[in-house]
mmCIF file of C-alpha atoms in Angstrom:
data_model
loop_
_atom_site.group_PDB
_atom_site.id
_atom_site.type_symbol
_atom_site.label_atom_id
_atom_site.label_comp_id
_atom_site.label_asym_id
_atom_site.label_seq_id
_atom_site.Cartn_x
_atom_site.Cartn_y
_atom_site.Cartn_z
ATOM 1 C CA ASP A 106 11.587 -72.949 199.438
ATOM 2 C CA GLY A 107 14.398 -70.459 199.152
ATOM 3 C CA GLY A 108 17.746 -71.566 200.460
ATOM 4 C CA ILE A 109 21.334 -72.611 199.902
ATOM 5 C CA THR A 110 22.651 -75.669 198.270
ATOM 6 C CA GLN A 111 25.605 -77.116 198.722
ATOM 7 C CA SER A 112 27.136 -80.171 196.649
ATOM 8 C CA PRO A 113 27.980 -82.449 196.543
ATOM 9 C CA LYS A 114 27.872 -83.637 200.290
ATOM 10 C CA TYR A 115 30.864 -86.005 200.480
ATOM 11 C CA LEU A 116 33.844 -85.292 197.937
ATOM 12 C CA PHE A 117 37.318 -87.471 197.324
ATOM 13 C CA ARG A 118 40.078 -85.447 195.566
ATOM 14 C CA LYS A 119 43.642 -86.937 194.701
ATOM 15 C CA GLU A 120 46.270 -85.192 195.256
ATOM 16 C CA GLY A 121 47.503 -83.255 192.276
ATOM 17 C CA GLN A 122 43.977 -82.902 191.216
ATOM 18 C CA ASN A 123 41.765 -79.608 191.403
ATOM 19 C CA VAL A 124 38.510 -80.167 192.262
ATOM 20 C CA THR A 125 34.814 -77.489 192.456
ATOM 21 C CA LEU A 126 32.244 -76.943 195.240
ATOM 22 C CA SER A 127 28.752 -76.202 194.038
ATOM 23 C CA CYS A 128 27.246 -73.125 196.112
ATOM 24 C CA GLU A 129 23.762 -71.942 194.788
ATOM 25 C CA GLN A 130 21.441 -70.137 196.474
ATOM 26 C CA ASN A 131 17.571 -68.714 195.551
ATOM 27 C CA LEU A 132 17.272 -66.441 198.047
ATOM 28 C CA ASN A 133 18.013 -63.047 196.056
ATOM 29 C CA HIS A 134 21.456 -62.114 198.380
ATOM 30 C CA ASP A 135 24.028 -59.983 197.459
ATOM 31 C CA ALA A 136 26.924 -61.343 199.311
ATOM 32 C CA MET A 137 28.199 -65.000 199.620
ATOM 33 C CA TYR A 138 30.884 -66.321 201.619
ATOM 34 C CA TRP A 139 33.201 -69.364 201.508
ATOM 35 C CA TYR A 140 34.779 -70.819 204.719
ATOM 36 C CA ARG A 141 36.831 -73.332 205.759
ATOM 37 C CA GLN A 142 36.008 -75.696 209.203
ATOM 38 C CA ASP A 143 38.826 -77.025 210.960
ATOM 39 C CA PRO A 144 38.665 -78.555 214.039
ATOM 40 C CA GLY A 145 38.875 -76.310 216.877
ATOM 41 C CA GLN A 146 39.753 -73.627 214.461
ATOM 42 C CA GLY A 147 36.226 -72.799 213.867
ATOM 43 C CA LEU A 148 35.268 -70.995 210.499
ATOM 44 C CA ARG A 149 38.059 -69.431 208.330
ATOM 45 C CA LEU A 150 36.950 -67.177 205.577
ATOM 46 C CA ILE A 151 38.184 -68.024 202.079
ATOM 47 C CA TYR A 152 37.016 -65.760 199.710
ATOM 48 C CA TYR A 153 33.651 -63.554 199.417
ATOM 49 C CA SER A 154 32.067 -61.887 196.364
ATOM 50 C CA GLN A 155 29.123 -58.674 197.305
ATOM 51 C CA ILE A 156 28.459 -58.549 193.697
ATOM 52 C CA VAL A 157 28.409 -60.403 190.723
ATOM 53 C CA ASN A 158 31.641 -60.469 188.339
ATOM 54 C CA ASP A 159 33.755 -58.997 191.675
ATOM 55 C CA PHE A 160 34.867 -61.451 194.513
ATOM 56 C CA GLN A 161 37.699 -60.747 197.295
ATOM 57 C CA LYS A 162 40.590 -62.859 198.896
ATOM 58 C CA GLY A 163 39.746 -63.702 202.351
ATOM 59 C CA ASP A 164 41.893 -64.726 205.650
ATOM 60 C CA ILE A 165 43.017 -68.176 204.126
ATOM 61 C CA ALA A 166 42.743 -67.511 200.513
ATOM 62 C CA GLU A 167 45.845 -69.491 198.909
ATOM 63 C CA GLY A 168 45.177 -72.291 197.043
ATOM 64 C CA TYR A 169 41.424 -71.227 196.170
ATOM 65 C CA SER A 170 40.049 -69.672 193.220
ATOM 66 C CA VAL A 171 35.839 -68.556 193.204
ATOM 67 C CA SER A 172 34.144 -66.986 190.031
ATOM 68 C CA ARG A 173 30.645 -64.992 190.967
ATOM 69 C CA GLU A 174 29.016 -64.989 186.801
ATOM 70 C CA LYS A 175 25.761 -64.845 188.329
ATOM 71 C CA LYS A 176 24.564 -63.643 191.425
ATOM 72 C CA GLU A 177 23.199 -67.379 192.213
ATOM 73 C CA SER A 178 26.292 -69.141 192.098
ATOM 74 C CA PHE A 179 29.797 -68.714 193.603
ATOM 75 C CA PRO A 180 31.743 -71.979 192.863
ATOM 76 C CA LEU A 181 35.064 -72.749 194.709
ATOM 77 C CA THR A 182 38.206 -74.778 192.957
ATOM 78 C CA VAL A 183 40.791 -76.671 195.671
ATOM 79 C CA THR A 184 43.467 -76.190 193.188
ATOM 80 C CA SER A 185 46.641 -78.643 193.386
ATOM 81 C CA ALA A 186 48.470 -75.723 195.320
ATOM 82 C CA GLN A 187 46.022 -76.081 198.406
ATOM 83 C CA LYS A 188 48.755 -78.070 200.590
ATOM 84 C CA ASN A 189 46.174 -79.173 203.246
ATOM 85 C CA PRO A 190 42.845 -79.540 201.508
ATOM 86 C CA THR A 191 40.544 -82.135 203.570
ATOM 87 C CA ALA A 192 38.358 -80.132 205.910
ATOM 88 C CA PHE A 193 34.471 -79.385 205.540
ATOM 89 C CA TYR A 194 33.366 -76.311 203.622
ATOM 90 C CA LEU A 195 30.615 -73.739 204.075
ATOM 91 C CA CYS A 196 28.787 -71.844 201.475
ATOM 92 C CA ALA A 197 26.657 -68.794 203.512
ATOM 93 C CA SER A 198 24.910 -65.528 202.212
ATOM 94 C CA THR A 199 23.496 -62.415 203.121
ATOM 95 C CA PHE A 200 21.729 -59.433 201.624
ATOM 96 C CA LEU A 201 24.514 -56.516 201.972
ATOM 97 C CA GLU A 202 23.139 -54.634 204.954
ATOM 98 C CA GLN A 203 21.228 -57.545 206.364
ATOM 99 C CA THR A 204 22.080 -58.971 209.465
ATOM 100 C CA GLU A 205 21.624 -63.139 209.070
ATOM 101 C CA ALA A 206 23.756 -65.087 207.149
ATOM 102 C CA PHE A 207 22.407 -68.579 205.454
ATOM 103 C CA PHE A 208 24.161 -71.763 205.687
ATOM 104 C CA GLY A 209 24.356 -74.821 203.305
ATOM 105 C CA GLN A 210 24.990 -78.177 204.479
ATOM 106 C CA GLY A 211 28.348 -78.226 203.688
ATOM 107 C CA THR A 212 30.637 -80.702 201.695
ATOM 108 C CA ARG A 213 33.619 -82.185 202.984
ATOM 109 C CA LEU A 214 36.825 -82.689 200.842
ATOM 110 C CA THR A 215 39.206 -85.814 201.474
ATOM 111 C CA VAL A 216 42.316 -86.029 199.888
ATOM 112 C CA VAL A 217 43.279 -89.493 199.181
ATOM 113 C CA GLY B 268 44.607 -61.738 217.633
ATOM 114 C CA GLU B 269 41.078 -63.007 216.923
ATOM 115 C CA ASP B 270 38.195 -60.891 216.762
ATOM 116 C CA VAL B 271 35.296 -63.469 218.414
ATOM 117 C CA GLU B 272 36.958 -65.710 221.225
ATOM 118 C CA GLN B 273 34.870 -68.426 223.146
ATOM 119 C CA SER B 274 35.708 -71.374 225.267
ATOM 120 C CA LEU B 275 36.203 -74.729 223.427
ATOM 121 C CA PHE B 276 33.867 -76.930 225.567
ATOM 122 C CA LEU B 277 31.079 -77.276 227.980
ATOM 123 C CA SER B 278 29.297 -79.736 229.625
ATOM 124 C CA VAL B 279 26.295 -80.087 231.511
ATOM 125 C CA ARG B 280 23.487 -82.584 232.863
ATOM 126 C CA GLU B 281 20.636 -82.796 231.242
ATOM 127 C CA GLY B 282 18.070 -80.374 233.021
ATOM 128 C CA ASP B 283 20.500 -77.896 233.936
ATOM 129 C CA SER B 284 21.333 -74.688 232.276
ATOM 130 C CA SER B 285 24.099 -74.186 229.544
ATOM 131 C CA VAL B 286 25.627 -70.679 229.833
ATOM 132 C CA ILE B 287 27.873 -69.984 226.792
ATOM 133 C CA ASN B 288 30.696 -66.943 226.881
ATOM 134 C CA CYS B 289 32.104 -65.040 224.133
ATOM 135 C CA THR B 290 33.665 -61.751 223.606
ATOM 136 C CA TYR B 291 34.500 -59.609 220.984
ATOM 137 C CA THR B 292 36.818 -56.662 220.279
ATOM 138 C CA ASP B 293 34.892 -55.010 217.387
ATOM 139 C CA SER B 294 33.595 -51.324 218.516
ATOM 140 C CA SER B 295 31.440 -51.024 215.701
ATOM 141 C CA SER B 296 29.764 -54.294 215.533
ATOM 142 C CA THR B 297 25.789 -53.515 215.211
ATOM 143 C CA TYR B 298 24.778 -57.280 215.240
ATOM 144 C CA LEU B 299 25.514 -60.035 217.111
ATOM 145 C CA TYR B 300 24.849 -63.674 216.730
ATOM 146 C CA TRP B 301 24.406 -67.195 218.060
ATOM 147 C CA TYR B 302 24.325 -70.170 215.645
ATOM 148 C CA LYS B 303 24.179 -73.860 216.343
ATOM 149 C CA GLN B 304 25.614 -76.950 214.468
ATOM 150 C CA GLU B 305 25.155 -80.001 214.545
ATOM 151 C CA PRO B 306 27.664 -82.744 213.199
ATOM 152 C CA GLY B 307 27.822 -82.641 209.340
ATOM 153 C CA ALA B 308 25.715 -80.025 208.973
ATOM 154 C CA GLY B 309 25.686 -76.786 208.189
ATOM 155 C CA LEU B 310 24.852 -73.084 210.434
ATOM 156 C CA GLN B 311 21.583 -72.966 211.754
ATOM 157 C CA LEU B 312 20.664 -68.959 213.167
ATOM 158 C CA LEU B 313 19.403 -69.695 216.656
ATOM 159 C CA THR B 314 19.098 -65.811 217.935
ATOM 160 C CA TYR B 315 20.644 -62.432 217.671
ATOM 161 C CA ILE B 316 20.290 -59.333 219.379
ATOM 162 C CA PHE B 317 20.911 -55.456 218.092
ATOM 163 C CA SER B 318 24.245 -53.470 220.044
ATOM 164 C CA ASN B 319 21.541 -51.079 221.718
ATOM 165 C CA MET B 320 20.147 -54.218 223.472
ATOM 166 C CA ASP B 321 21.216 -55.661 226.937
ATOM 167 C CA MET B 322 19.074 -58.507 226.884
ATOM 168 C CA LYS B 323 17.213 -60.653 224.325
ATOM 169 C CA GLN B 324 14.823 -63.306 225.295
ATOM 170 C CA ASP B 325 13.015 -66.428 223.363
ATOM 171 C CA GLN B 326 11.948 -69.219 224.685
ATOM 172 C CA ARG B 327 14.596 -71.323 226.729
ATOM 173 C CA LEU B 328 17.340 -69.281 224.717
ATOM 174 C CA THR B 329 18.626 -65.927 226.568
ATOM 175 C CA VAL B 330 20.926 -63.550 225.084
ATOM 176 C CA LEU B 331 22.765 -61.099 227.655
ATOM 177 C CA LEU B 332 25.091 -58.151 225.861
ATOM 178 C CA ASN B 333 27.319 -56.021 228.066
ATOM 179 C CA LYS B 334 28.560 -54.023 225.584
ATOM 180 C CA LYS B 335 31.058 -52.342 228.328
ATOM 181 C CA ASP B 336 32.904 -55.214 228.776
ATOM 182 C CA LYS B 337 32.267 -56.230 224.774
ATOM 183 C CA HIS B 338 31.109 -59.861 226.151
ATOM 184 C CA LEU B 339 27.938 -61.841 225.164
ATOM 185 C CA SER B 340 26.834 -64.541 226.520
ATOM 186 C CA LEU B 341 23.898 -67.389 225.767
ATOM 187 C CA ARG B 342 21.980 -69.287 228.175
ATOM 188 C CA ILE B 343 19.699 -72.156 227.585
ATOM 189 C CA ALA B 344 17.266 -73.167 230.001
ATOM 190 C CA ASP B 345 16.631 -77.017 230.934
ATOM 191 C CA THR B 346 19.274 -78.173 228.463
ATOM 192 C CA GLN B 347 18.254 -81.081 226.648
ATOM 193 C CA THR B 348 20.658 -84.139 225.074
ATOM 194 C CA GLY B 349 19.024 -82.801 221.466
ATOM 195 C CA ASP B 350 21.001 -79.566 222.290
ATOM 196 C CA SER B 351 23.934 -81.042 222.520
ATOM 197 C CA ALA B 352 25.925 -79.295 219.329
ATOM 198 C CA ILE B 353 28.616 -76.678 218.553
ATOM 199 C CA TYR B 354 27.569 -73.138 219.069
ATOM 200 C CA PHE B 355 29.022 -69.995 217.500
ATOM 201 C CA CYS B 356 29.164 -66.853 218.392
ATOM 202 C CA ALA B 357 29.829 -63.822 215.270
ATOM 203 C CA GLU B 358 29.376 -60.375 214.807
ATOM 204 C CA ILE B 359 29.025 -58.361 211.815
ATOM 205 C CA ASP B 360 31.007 -55.410 211.410
ATOM 206 C CA THR B 361 28.435 -52.866 209.824
ATOM 207 C CA ASP B 362 30.286 -49.226 210.325
ATOM 208 C CA GLY B 363 33.111 -50.517 208.048
ATOM 209 C CA GLY B 364 30.760 -51.071 205.456
ATOM 210 C CA SER B 365 32.528 -54.717 204.457
ATOM 211 C CA TYR B 366 29.721 -56.934 206.336
ATOM 212 C CA ILE B 367 31.583 -60.229 206.382
ATOM 213 C CA PRO B 368 30.297 -62.389 209.550
ATOM 214 C CA THR B 369 33.211 -63.087 211.781
ATOM 215 C CA PHE B 370 32.991 -66.120 213.603
ATOM 216 C CA GLY B 371 34.514 -67.439 216.764
ATOM 217 C CA ARG B 372 35.630 -70.514 217.198
ATOM 218 C CA GLY B 373 32.706 -72.679 218.258
ATOM 219 C CA THR B 374 31.877 -73.865 221.786
ATOM 220 C CA SER B 375 31.005 -77.635 221.563
ATOM 221 C CA LEU B 376 28.015 -77.946 224.654
ATOM 222 C CA ILE B 377 27.794 -82.155 225.575
ATOM 223 C CA VAL B 378 25.040 -82.795 228.094
ATOM 224 C CA HIS B 379 24.700 -86.060 229.336
ATOM 225 C CA PRO B 380 21.693 -87.987 230.678
#
């Protein structure tokens, strides 16, 4: 079955450590997106990529980094520079000129 | 300001209709969507409407679009406790070429038995 998979579902990180969240899709989608969700703030765009080896900053890119070496994969690294990383992270993908965005089940990151 | 705005909360009784409202600012939006998010999960597409349509009905769901006022609504008939979730309105700007989905803050729907 086609879909988009995020792992892990829960992640704990000590302050000062980098951590990488995985996002993989087998839908042959061109574009992939990372959103951060905080209570009452909806979804805020961190980074997006519309083609392999290219990505763009979203509204809140500071303290995050991404790579797009393969069409299927768009990992997000939360660096120690991100001041308030505890949040729910959602990955999505779409065809470039298509409508519907498909979402993964999310990763809840907690900094301890 | 936000591109897509929604009220944050809606509380209804089981069996009543729910109406969730959304306003958007991008006049070039071609597609407008409603997503549902259950606790601790990702977003699932409920329905969508093209900007050249006024209304779309899908079983218990009715979407109304007022292009003049840039107002979108989602009506859920015979609301059930299983409908309790966060509902997101979203748009995709296709004219600008970016195709990036933009979401509202989400409306938490609470259904009382």
